[in-house]
mmCIF file of C-alpha atoms in Angstrom:
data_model
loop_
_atom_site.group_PDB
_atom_site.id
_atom_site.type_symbol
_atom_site.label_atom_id
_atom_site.label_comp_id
_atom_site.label_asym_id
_atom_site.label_seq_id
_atom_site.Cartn_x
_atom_site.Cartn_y
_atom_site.Cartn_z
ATOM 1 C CA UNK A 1 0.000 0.000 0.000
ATOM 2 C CA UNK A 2 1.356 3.829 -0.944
ATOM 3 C CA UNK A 3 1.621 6.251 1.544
ATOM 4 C CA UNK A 4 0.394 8.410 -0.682
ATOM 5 C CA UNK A 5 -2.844 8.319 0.123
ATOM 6 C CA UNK A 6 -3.693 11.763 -0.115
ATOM 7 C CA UNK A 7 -3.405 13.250 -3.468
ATOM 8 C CA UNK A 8 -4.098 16.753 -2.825
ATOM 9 C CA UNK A 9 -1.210 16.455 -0.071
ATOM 10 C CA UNK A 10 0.907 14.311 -2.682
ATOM 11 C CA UNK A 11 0.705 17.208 -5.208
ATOM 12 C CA UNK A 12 2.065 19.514 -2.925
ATOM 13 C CA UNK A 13 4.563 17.525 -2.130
ATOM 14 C CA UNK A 14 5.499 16.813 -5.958
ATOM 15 C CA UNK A 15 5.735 20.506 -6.774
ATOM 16 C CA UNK A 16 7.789 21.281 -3.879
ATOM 17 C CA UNK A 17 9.873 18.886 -4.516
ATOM 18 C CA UNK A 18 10.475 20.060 -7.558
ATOM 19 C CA UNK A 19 11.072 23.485 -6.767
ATOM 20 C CA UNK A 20 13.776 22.335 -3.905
ATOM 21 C CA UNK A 21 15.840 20.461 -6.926
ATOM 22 C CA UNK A 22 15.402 23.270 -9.454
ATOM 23 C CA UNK A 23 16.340 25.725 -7.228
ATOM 24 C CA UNK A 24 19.236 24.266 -5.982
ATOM 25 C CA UNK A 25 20.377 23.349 -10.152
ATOM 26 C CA UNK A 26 20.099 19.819 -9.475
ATOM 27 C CA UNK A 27 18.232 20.355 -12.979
ATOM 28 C CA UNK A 28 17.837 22.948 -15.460
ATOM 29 C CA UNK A 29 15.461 24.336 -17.594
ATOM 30 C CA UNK A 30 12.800 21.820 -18.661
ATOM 31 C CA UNK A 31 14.772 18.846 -17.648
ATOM 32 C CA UNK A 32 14.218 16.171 -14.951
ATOM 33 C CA UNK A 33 10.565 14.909 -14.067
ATOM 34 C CA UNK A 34 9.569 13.266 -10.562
ATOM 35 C CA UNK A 35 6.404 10.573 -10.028
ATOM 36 C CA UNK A 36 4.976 9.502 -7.127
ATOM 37 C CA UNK A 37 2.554 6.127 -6.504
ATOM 38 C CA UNK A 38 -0.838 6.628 -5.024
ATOM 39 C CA UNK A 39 -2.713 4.389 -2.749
ATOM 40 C CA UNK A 40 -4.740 3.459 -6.163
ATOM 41 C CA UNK A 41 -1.992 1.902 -7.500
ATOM 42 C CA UNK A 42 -1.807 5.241 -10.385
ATOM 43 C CA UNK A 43 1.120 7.251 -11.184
ATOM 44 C CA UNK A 44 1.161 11.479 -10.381
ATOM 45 C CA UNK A 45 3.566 12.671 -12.271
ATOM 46 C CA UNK A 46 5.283 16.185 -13.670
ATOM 47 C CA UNK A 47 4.220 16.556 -17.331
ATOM 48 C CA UNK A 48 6.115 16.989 -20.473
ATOM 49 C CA UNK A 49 7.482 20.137 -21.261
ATOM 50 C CA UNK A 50 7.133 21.500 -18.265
ATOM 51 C CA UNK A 51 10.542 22.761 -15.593
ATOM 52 C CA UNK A 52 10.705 21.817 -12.546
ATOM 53 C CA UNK A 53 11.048 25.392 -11.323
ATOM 54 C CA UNK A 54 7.330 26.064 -12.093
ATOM 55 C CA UNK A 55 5.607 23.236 -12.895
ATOM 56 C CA UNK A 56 2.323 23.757 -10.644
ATOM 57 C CA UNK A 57 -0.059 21.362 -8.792
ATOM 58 C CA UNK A 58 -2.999 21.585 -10.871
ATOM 59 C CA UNK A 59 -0.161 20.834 -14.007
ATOM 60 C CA UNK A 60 0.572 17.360 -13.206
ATOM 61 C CA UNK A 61 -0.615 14.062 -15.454
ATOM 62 C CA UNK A 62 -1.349 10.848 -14.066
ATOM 63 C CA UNK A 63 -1.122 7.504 -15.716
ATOM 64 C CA UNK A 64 -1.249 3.822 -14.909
ATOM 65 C CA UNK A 65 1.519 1.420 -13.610
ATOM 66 C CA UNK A 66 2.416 0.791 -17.422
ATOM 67 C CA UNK A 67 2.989 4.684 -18.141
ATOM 68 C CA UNK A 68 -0.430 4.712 -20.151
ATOM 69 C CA UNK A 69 -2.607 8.564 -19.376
ATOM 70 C CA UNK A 70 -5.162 8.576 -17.732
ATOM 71 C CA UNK A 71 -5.775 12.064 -16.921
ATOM 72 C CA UNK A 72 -4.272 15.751 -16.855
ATOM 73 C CA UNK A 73 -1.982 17.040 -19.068
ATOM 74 C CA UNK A 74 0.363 14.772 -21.074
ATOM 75 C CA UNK A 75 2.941 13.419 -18.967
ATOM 76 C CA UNK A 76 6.756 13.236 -19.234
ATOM 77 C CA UNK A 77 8.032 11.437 -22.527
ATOM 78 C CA UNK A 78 9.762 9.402 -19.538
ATOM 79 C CA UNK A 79 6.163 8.101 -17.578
ATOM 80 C CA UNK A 80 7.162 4.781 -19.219
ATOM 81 C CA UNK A 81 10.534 5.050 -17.706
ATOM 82 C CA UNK A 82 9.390 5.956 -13.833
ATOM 83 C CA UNK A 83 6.493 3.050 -14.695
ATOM 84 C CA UNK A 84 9.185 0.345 -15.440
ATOM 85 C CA UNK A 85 10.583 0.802 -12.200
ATOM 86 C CA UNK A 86 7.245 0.909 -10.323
ATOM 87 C CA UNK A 87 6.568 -2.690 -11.534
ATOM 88 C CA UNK A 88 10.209 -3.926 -10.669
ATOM 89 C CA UNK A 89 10.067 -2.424 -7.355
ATOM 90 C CA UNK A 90 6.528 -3.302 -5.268
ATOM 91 C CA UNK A 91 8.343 -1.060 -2.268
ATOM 92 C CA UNK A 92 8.795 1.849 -4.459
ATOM 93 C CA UNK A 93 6.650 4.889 -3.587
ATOM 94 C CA UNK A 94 8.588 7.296 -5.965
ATOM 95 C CA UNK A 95 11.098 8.212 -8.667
ATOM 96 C CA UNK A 96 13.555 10.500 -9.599
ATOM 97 C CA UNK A 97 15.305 11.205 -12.756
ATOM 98 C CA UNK A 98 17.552 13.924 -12.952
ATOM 99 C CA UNK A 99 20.066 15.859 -15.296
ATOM 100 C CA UNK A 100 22.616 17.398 -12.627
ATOM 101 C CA UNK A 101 25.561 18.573 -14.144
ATOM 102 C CA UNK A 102 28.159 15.843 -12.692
ATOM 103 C CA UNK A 103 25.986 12.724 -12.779
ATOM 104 C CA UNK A 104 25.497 13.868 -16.620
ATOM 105 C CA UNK A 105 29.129 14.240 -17.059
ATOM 106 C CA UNK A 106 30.220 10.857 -15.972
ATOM 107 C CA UNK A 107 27.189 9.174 -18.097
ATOM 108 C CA UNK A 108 29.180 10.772 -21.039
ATOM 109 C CA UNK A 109 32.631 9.015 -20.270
ATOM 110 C CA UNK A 110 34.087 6.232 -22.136
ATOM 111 C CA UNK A 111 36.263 4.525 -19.329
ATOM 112 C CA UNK A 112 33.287 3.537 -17.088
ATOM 113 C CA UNK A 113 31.908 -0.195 -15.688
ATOM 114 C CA UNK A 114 28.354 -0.119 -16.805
ATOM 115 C CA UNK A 115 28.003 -2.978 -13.813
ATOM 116 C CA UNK A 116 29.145 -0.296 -11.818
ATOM 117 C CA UNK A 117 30.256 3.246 -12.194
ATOM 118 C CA UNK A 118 31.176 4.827 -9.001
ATOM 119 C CA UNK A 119 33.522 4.079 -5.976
ATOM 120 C CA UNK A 120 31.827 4.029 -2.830
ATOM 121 C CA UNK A 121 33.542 6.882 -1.935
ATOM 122 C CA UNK A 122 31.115 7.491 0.731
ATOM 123 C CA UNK A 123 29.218 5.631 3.514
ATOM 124 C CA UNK A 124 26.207 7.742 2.638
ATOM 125 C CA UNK A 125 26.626 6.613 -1.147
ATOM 126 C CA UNK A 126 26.968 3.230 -0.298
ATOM 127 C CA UNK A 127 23.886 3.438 1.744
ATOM 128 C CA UNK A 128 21.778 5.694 -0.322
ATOM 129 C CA UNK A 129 22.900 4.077 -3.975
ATOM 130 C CA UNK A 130 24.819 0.683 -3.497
ATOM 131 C CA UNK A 131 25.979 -0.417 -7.518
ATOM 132 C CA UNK A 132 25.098 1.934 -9.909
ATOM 133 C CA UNK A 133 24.618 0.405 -13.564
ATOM 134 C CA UNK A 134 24.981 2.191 -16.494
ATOM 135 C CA UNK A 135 22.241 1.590 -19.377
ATOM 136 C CA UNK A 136 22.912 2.048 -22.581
ATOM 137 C CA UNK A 137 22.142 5.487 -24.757
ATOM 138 C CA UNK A 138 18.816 6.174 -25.757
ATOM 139 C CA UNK A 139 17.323 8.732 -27.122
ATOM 140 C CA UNK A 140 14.675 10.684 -24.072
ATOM 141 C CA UNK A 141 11.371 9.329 -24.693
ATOM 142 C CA UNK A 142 12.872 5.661 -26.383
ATOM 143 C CA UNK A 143 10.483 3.227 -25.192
ATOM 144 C CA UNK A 144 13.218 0.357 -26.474
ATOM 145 C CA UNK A 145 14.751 1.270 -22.936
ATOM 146 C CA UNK A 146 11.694 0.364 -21.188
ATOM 147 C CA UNK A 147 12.871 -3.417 -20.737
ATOM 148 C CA UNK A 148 15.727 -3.362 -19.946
ATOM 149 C CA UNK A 149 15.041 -0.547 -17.570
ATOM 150 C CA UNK A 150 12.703 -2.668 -15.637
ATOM 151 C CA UNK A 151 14.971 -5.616 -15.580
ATOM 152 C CA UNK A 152 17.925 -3.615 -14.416
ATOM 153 C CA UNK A 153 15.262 -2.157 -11.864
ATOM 154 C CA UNK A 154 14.729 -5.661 -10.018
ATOM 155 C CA UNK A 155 18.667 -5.345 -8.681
ATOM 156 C CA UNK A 156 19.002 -1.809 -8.497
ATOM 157 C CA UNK A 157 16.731 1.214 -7.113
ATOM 158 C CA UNK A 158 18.838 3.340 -8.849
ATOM 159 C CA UNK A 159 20.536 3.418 -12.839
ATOM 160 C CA UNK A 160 22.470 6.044 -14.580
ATOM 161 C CA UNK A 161 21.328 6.377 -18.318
ATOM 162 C CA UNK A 162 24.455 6.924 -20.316
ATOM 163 C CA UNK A 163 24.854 10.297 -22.112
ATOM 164 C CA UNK A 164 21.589 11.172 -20.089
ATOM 165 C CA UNK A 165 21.387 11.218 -16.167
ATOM 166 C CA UNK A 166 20.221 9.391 -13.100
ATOM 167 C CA UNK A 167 16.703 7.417 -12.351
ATOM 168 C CA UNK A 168 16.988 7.135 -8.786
ATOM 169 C CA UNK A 169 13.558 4.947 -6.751
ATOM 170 C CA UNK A 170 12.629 4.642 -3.351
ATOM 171 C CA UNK A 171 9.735 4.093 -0.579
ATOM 172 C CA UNK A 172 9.480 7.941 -0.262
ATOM 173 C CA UNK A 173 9.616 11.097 -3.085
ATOM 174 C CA UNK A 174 11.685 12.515 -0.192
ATOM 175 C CA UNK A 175 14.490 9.995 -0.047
ATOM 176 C CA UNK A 176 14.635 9.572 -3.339
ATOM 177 C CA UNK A 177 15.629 13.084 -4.148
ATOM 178 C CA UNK A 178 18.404 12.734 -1.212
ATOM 179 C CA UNK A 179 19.268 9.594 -2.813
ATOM 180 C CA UNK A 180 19.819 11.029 -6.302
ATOM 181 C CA UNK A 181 21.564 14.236 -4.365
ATOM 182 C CA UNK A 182 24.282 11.945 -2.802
ATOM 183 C CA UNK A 183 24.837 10.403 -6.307
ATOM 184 C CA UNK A 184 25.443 13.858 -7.825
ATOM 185 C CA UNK A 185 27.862 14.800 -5.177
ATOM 186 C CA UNK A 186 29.713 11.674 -5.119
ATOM 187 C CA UNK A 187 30.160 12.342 -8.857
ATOM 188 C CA UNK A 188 31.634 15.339 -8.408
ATOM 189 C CA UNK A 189 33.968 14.202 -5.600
ATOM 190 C CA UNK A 190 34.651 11.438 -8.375
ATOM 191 C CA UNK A 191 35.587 14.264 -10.711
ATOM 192 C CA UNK A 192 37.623 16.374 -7.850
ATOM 193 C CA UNK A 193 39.449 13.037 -7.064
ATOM 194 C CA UNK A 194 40.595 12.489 -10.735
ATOM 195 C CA UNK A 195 44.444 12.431 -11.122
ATOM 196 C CA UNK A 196 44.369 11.842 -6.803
ATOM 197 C CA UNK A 197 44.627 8.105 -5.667
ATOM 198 C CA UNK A 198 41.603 7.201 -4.126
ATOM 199 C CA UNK A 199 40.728 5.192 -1.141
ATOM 200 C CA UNK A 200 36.916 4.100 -1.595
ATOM 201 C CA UNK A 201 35.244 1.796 1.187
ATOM 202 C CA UNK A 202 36.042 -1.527 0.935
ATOM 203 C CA UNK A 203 33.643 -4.268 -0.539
ATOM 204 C CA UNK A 204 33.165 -5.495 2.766
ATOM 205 C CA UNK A 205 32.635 -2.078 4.459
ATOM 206 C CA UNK A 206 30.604 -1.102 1.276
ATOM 207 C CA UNK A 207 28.220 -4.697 1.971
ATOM 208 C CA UNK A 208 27.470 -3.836 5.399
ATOM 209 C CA UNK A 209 25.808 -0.471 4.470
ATOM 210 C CA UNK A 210 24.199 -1.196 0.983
ATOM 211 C CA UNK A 211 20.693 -0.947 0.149
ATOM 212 C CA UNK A 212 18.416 -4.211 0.339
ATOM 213 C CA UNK A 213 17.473 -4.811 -3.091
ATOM 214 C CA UNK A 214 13.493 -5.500 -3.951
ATOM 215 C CA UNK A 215 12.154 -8.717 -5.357
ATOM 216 C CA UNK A 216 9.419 -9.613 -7.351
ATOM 217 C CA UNK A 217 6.616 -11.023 -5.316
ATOM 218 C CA UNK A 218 5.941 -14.391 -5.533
ATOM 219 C CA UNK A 219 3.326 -15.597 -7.574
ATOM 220 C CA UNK A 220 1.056 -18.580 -7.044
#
């Protein structure tokens, strides 16, 4: 069951969300889009075109768990995108996706893992993020993405989209956006650290803090 069970309360919270991210250029212009799940098992979400700066409450478009709309405006080109990882992750309450500056940057490098991109530089990154996969370039709005999206989703609540930015899920709209937030500063430490050898956590230390990853419920 959402906690979002209010969804004059959950609009609020979308659109101040979004003003907290804009304002603080964790996204720019009319990039990044935010979703939330409602007790009704629908998707609120900010709608295409709009910034995150000024998108309003009565602006936001709601679909179904498989990105189709169902009402409002039309939503992001990315619903299908924020649904994919709805259906992966029965815990998941909301999504973030991003295009901060250094997150962006290293999506754009060559010499990455796409198992895993960053050190664990931090505890609070290993906690927040865990792994963070890289998928492959798409163009925004590429529904080809949407499977592999939701299979990379099952093992990880959060994915970097190369040449793109992060997708970041979680029980709450709030820690998502600190979860995407620790990802963008551990990229730039990444990108301070460059040249600097580097002492990340170890695997072990890096396992004890690590996100519990969600499973698909059993069926009968």
């Amino acid at each position: 069951m959402s906690i979002y069970t209010d969804e004059v309360a959950a609009r609020a919270l979308i659109v101040a969300t979004a003003r907290s991210l804009f304002a603080r250029g964790l996204t720019h212009g009319s990039t990044g889009n935010l979703s939330v799940r409602l007790a009704d098992g629908s998707l609120l979400l900010t709608p295409t075109g709009s910034s995150l700066g000024t998108v309003t409450e009565t602006e936001l478009s709601r679909t179904d768990v498989r990105g189709c709309q169902l009402d409002g405006p039309r939503p992001t080109k990315e619903a299908f995108l924020h649904a994919a990882f709805y259906r992966a992750r029965p815990t998941a309450h909301a999504v973030v996706h991003l295009h901060c500056t250094y997150a962006a940057a290293l999506s754009s490098r060559a010499d990455l893992d796409p198992a895993d991109v960053l050190p664990p530089l931090t505890a609070y990154y290993a906690m927040r993020i865990g792994t963070l996969p890289l998928l492959p370039y798409h163009a925004p709005g590429d529904k080809s993405l949407e499977a592999l999206a939701e299979k990379t989703a099952h093992t990880h609540h959060a994915a970097l989209l190369a040449n793109h930015g992060p997708v970041v899920a979680a029980a709450t709209l709030q820690q998502a956006a600190d979860a995407a937030e620790e990802l963008e500063e551990t990229a730039k430490l990444f990108f301070l650290l460059h040249g600097h050898p580097i002492r990340p956590l170890t695997p072990e230390q890096a396992a004890a803090l690590a996100p519990i990853p969600s499973r698909r419920p059993a069926t009968a």
